[in-house]
Tab-separated table of C-alpha atoms in Angstrom:
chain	number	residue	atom	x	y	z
A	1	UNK	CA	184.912	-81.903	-8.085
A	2	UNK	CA	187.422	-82.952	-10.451
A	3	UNK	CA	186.624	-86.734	-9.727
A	4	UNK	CA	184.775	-87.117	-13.381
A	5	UNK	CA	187.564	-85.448	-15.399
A	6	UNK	CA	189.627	-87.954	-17.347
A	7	UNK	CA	192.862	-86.058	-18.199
A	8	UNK	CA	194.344	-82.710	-16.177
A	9	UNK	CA	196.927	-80.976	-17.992
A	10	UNK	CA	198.594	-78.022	-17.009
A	11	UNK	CA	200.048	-75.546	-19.130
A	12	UNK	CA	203.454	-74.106	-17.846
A	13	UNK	CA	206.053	-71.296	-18.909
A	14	UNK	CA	209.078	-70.689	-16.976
A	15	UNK	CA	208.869	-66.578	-17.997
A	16	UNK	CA	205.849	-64.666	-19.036
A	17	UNK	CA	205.312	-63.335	-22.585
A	18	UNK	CA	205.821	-66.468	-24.079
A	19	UNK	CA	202.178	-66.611	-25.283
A	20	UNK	CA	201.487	-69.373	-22.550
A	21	UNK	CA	197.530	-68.527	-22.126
A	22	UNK	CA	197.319	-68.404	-25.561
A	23	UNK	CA	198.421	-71.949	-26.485
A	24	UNK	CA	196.720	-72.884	-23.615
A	25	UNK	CA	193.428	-71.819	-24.933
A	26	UNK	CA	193.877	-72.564	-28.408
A	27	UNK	CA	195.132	-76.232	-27.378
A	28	UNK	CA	191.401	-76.632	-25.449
A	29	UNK	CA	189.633	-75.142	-28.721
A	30	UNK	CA	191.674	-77.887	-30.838
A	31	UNK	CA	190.872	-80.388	-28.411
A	32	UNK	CA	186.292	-79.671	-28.703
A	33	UNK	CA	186.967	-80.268	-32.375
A	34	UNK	CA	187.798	-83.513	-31.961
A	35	UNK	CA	184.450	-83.956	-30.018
A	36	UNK	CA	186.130	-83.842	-26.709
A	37	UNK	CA	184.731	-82.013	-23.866
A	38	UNK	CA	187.093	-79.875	-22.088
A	39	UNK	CA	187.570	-77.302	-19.171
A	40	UNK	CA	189.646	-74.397	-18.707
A	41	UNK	CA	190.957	-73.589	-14.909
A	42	UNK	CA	192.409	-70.180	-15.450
A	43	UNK	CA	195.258	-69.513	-12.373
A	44	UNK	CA	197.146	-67.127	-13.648
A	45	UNK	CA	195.675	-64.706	-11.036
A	46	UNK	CA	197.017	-61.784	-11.574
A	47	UNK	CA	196.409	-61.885	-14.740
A	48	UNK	CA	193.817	-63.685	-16.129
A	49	UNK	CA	193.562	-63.638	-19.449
A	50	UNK	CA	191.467	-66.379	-20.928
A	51	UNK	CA	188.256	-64.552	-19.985
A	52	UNK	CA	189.000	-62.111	-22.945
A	53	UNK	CA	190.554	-64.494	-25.300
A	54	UNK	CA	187.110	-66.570	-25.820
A	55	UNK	CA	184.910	-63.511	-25.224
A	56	UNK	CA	183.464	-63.766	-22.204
A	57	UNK	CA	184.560	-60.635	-20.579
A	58	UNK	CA	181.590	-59.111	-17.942
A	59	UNK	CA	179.976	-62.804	-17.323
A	60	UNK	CA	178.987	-64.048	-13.704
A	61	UNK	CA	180.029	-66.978	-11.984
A	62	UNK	CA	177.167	-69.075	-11.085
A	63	UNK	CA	176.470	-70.499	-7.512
A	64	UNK	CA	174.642	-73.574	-6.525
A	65	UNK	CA	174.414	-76.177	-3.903
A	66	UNK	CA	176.496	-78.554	-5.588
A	67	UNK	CA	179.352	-75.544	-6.132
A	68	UNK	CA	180.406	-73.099	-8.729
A	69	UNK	CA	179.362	-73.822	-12.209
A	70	UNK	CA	181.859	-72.745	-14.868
A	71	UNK	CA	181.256	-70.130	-17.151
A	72	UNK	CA	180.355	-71.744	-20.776
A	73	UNK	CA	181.596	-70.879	-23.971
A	74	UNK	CA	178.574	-69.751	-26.355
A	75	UNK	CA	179.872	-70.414	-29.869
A	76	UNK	CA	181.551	-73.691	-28.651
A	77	UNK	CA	179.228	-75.622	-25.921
A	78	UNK	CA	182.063	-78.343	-25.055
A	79	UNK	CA	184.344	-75.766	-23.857
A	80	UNK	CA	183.429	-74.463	-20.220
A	81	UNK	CA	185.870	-71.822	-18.465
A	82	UNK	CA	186.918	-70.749	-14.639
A	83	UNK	CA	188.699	-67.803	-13.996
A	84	UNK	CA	189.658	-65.088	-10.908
A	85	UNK	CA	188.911	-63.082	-13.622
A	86	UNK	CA	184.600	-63.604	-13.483
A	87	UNK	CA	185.010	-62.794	-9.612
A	88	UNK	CA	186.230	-59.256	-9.625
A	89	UNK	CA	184.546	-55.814	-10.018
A	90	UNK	CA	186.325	-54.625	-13.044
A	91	UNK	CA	188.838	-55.484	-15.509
A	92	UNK	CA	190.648	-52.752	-14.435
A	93	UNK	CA	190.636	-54.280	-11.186
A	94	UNK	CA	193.645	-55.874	-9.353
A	95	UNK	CA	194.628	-59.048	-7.512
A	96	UNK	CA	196.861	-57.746	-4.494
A	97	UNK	CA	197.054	-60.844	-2.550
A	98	UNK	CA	199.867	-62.542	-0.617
A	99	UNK	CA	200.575	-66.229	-1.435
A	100	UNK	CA	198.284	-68.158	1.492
A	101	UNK	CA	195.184	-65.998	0.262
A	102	UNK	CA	196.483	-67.150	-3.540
A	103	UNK	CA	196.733	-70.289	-2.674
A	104	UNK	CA	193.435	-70.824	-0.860
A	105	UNK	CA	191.523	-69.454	-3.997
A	106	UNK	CA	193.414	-72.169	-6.024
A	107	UNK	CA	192.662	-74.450	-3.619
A	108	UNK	CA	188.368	-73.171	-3.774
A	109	UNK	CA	188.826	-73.344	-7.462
A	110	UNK	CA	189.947	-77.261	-7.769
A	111	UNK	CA	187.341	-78.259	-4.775
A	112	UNK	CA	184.323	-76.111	-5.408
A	113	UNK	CA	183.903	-75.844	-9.158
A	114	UNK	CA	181.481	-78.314	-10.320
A	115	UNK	CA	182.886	-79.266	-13.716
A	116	UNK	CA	180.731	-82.359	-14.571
A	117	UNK	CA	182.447	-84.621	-16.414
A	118	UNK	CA	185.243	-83.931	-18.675
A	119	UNK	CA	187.997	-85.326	-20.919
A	120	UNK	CA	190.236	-82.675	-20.679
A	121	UNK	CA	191.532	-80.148	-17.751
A	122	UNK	CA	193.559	-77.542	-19.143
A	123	UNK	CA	195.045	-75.801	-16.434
A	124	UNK	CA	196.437	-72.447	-17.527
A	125	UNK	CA	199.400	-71.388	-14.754
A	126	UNK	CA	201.153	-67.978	-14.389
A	127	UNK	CA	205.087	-67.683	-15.176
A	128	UNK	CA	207.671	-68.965	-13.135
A	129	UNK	CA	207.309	-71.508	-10.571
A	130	UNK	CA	205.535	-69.783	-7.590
A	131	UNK	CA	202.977	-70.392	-4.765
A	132	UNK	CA	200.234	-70.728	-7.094
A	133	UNK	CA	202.630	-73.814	-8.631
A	134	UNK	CA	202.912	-75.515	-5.868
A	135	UNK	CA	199.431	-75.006	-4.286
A	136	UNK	CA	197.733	-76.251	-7.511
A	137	UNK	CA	200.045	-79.978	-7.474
A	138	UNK	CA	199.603	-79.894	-4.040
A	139	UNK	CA	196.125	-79.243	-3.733
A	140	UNK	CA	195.140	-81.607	-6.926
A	141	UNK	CA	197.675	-84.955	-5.776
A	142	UNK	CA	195.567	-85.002	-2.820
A	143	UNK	CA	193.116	-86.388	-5.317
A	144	UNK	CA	195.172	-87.429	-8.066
A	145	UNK	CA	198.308	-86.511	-10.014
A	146	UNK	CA	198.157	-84.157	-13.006
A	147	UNK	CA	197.916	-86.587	-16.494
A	148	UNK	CA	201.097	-84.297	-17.640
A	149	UNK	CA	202.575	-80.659	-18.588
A	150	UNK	CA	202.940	-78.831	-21.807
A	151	UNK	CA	206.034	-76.639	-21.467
A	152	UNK	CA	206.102	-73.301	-23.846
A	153	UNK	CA	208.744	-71.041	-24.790
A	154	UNK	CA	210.138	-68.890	-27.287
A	155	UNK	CA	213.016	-69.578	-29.492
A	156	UNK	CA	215.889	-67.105	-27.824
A	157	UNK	CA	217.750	-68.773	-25.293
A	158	UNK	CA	216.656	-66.347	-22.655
A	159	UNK	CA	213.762	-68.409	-22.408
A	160	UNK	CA	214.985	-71.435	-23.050
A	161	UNK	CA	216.894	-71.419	-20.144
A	162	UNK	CA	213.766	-70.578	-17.320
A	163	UNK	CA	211.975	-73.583	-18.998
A	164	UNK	CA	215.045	-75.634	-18.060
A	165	UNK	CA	214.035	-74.192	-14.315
A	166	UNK	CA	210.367	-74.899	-15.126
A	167	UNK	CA	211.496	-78.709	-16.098
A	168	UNK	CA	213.229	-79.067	-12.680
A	169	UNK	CA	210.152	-78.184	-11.065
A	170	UNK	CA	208.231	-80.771	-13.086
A	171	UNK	CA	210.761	-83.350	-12.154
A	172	UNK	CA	211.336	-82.559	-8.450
A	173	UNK	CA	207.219	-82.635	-7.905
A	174	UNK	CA	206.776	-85.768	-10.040
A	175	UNK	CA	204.982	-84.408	-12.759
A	176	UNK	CA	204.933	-85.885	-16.144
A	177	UNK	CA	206.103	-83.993	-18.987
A	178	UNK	CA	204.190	-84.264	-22.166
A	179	UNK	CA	206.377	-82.302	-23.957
A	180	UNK	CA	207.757	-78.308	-24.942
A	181	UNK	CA	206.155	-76.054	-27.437
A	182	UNK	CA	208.155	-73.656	-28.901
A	183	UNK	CA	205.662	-70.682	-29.424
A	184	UNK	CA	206.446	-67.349	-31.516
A	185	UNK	CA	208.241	-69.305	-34.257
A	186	UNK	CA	208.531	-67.237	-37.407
A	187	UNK	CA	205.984	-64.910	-38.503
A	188	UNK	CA	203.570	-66.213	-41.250
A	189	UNK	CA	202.950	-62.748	-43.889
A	190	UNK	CA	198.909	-62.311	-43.953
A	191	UNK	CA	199.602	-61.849	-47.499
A	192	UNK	CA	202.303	-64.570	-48.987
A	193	UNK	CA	201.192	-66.897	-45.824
A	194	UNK	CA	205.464	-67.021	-45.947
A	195	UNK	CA	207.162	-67.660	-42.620
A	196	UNK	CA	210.029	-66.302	-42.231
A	197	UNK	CA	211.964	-66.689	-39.166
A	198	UNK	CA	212.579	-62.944	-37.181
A	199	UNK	CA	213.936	-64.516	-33.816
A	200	UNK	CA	216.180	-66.967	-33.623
A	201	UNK	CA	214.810	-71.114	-34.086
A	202	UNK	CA	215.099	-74.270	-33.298
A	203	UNK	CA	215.462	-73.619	-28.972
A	204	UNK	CA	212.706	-75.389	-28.544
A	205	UNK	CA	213.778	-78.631	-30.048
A	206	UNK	CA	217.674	-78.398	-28.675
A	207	UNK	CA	215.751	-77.920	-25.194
A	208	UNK	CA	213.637	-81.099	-25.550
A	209	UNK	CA	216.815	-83.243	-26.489
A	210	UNK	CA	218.972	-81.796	-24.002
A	211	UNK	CA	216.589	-83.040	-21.251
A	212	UNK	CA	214.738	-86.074	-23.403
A	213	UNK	CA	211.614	-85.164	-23.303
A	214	UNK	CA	208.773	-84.887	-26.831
A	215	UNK	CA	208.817	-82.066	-28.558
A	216	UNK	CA	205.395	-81.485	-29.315
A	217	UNK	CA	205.794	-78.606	-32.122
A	218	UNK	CA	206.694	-75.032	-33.700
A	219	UNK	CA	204.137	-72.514	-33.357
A	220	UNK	CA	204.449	-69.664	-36.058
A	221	UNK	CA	203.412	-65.928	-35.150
A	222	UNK	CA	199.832	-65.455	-37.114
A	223	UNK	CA	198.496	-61.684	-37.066
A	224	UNK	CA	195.298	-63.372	-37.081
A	225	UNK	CA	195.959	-65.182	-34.357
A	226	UNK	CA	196.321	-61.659	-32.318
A	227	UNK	CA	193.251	-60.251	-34.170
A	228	UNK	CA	191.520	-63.383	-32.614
A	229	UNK	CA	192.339	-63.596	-29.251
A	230	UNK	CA	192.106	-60.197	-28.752
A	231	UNK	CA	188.027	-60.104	-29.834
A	232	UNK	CA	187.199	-63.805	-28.164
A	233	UNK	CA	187.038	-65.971	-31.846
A	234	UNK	CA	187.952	-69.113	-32.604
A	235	UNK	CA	191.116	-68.968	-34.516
A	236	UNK	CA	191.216	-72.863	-34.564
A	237	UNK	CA	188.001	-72.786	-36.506
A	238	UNK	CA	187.879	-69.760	-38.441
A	239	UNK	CA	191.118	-70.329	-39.738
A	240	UNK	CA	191.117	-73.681	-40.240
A	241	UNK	CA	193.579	-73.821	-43.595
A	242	UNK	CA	196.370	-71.802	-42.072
A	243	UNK	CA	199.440	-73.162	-40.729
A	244	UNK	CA	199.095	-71.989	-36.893
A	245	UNK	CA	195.765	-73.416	-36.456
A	246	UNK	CA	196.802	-76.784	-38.116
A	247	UNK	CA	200.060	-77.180	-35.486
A	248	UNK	CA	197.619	-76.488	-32.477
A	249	UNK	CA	195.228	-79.434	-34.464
A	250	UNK	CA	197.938	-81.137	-34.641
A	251	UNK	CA	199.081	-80.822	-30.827
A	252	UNK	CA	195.561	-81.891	-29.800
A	253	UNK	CA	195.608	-84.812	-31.897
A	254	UNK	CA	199.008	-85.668	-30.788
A	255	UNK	CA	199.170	-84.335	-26.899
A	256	UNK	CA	199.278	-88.499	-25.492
A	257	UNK	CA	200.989	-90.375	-27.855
């Protein structure tokens, strides 16, 4: 099912509350406006998240003979979604599961979704590096290798060092590492459009020299950003001109090279 995507890319955080879904679904909304065509695969099953965060919250999972068809985005028709979260009663509801019955949803998700053809993958993962981790490299290197692995994290050094665990794990299952993201850098005023820097900076980029690999970017706090993902808009487009959405332009434009 995933034979006609060109590029997988999963979208890793080594603790939670790092704003991981978040970049990851702001990074696939930068990505359709440059005229690419892109999937989300939300695993993060115990949470799943990106369901809200483009406003699709309450929508059914369609089945046909050719497999699940993912669930597309209205105001943006190159950006198609997958998530545990279209599958349960509620949003209330919860995922109580031990890791084989994780695992073999992961595994339904990457054989039975018929995604059509794509140029981008984005694979949003929960924290740490669990069963649903392994199950999803597993699962897709039995038909290819992931194209590579945006790392996030915040600037305090409490997170900085579970992405150096998250970084092992790339490493050890032979996954190539596009680069880290350090998220929740500064906080841009709605009013000045000042950032000024309340936690501590510049973790991010230590982190990717310490173990040579890109760094791909600072991402500012934006209120708007919140505002957005909280009511399923595009932040990317509606707020083109501010400095958050151009860095996630930016990391589209720049994710490969």
């Amino acid at each position: 099912m995933i034979s006609d995507v060109k590029r997988v890319v999963l979208v890793l955080s080594g603790k939670g509350g790092v704003g991981k879904s978040t970049v990851a679904t702001q990074l696939a909304l930068a990505l359709t406006h440059n005229n690419q065509k892109v999937g989300i695969l939300d695993i993060d099953l115990c949470g799943p998240s990106i369901p809200r965060m483009l406003g699709l919250e309450g929508r059914d999972v369609q089945q046909t003979n050719e497999g699940w068809l993912p669930v597309p985005v209205d105001a943006c028709p190159q950006l198609c979604v997958m998530s545990i979260g279209f599958l349960l009663k509620g949003k209330d509801s919860a995922v109580i599961w031990r890791g084989p019955k994780k695992s073999a949803m992961i595994r339904q998700f990457l054989t039975d979704v018929n995604w059509g053809p794509l140029d981008y993958l984005v694979i949003d993962t929960p924290p740490g590096t669990s069963d649903e981790h392994i199950s999803v490299v597993e699962c897709l290197k039995e038909f290819r290798n992931p194209d590579g692995a945006v790392l996030v994290t915040t600037p305090q050094a409490l997170s900085i060092g579970d992405v150096r665990r998250e970084i092992t794990f790339c490493r050890k299952g032979n996954i190539n590492i596009l680069g880290v993201i350090e998220n929740m850098s500064g906080y841009v005023c709605p009013h000045c459009s000042e950032c000024t820097n309340i936690f501590s900076t510049g973790g991010g980029e230590s982190l990717a020299k310490y173990a040579d690999i890109k760094f791909l970017g600072r991402i500012p706090i934006d209120p708007k950003l919140g505002e957005c993902t909280d009511d399923g808009v595009d932040f990317v487009h509606n707020f083109k001109e501010s400095a958050t959405a151009q860095r996630f332009e930016e990391l589209a434009k720049n994710l490969f090279e």
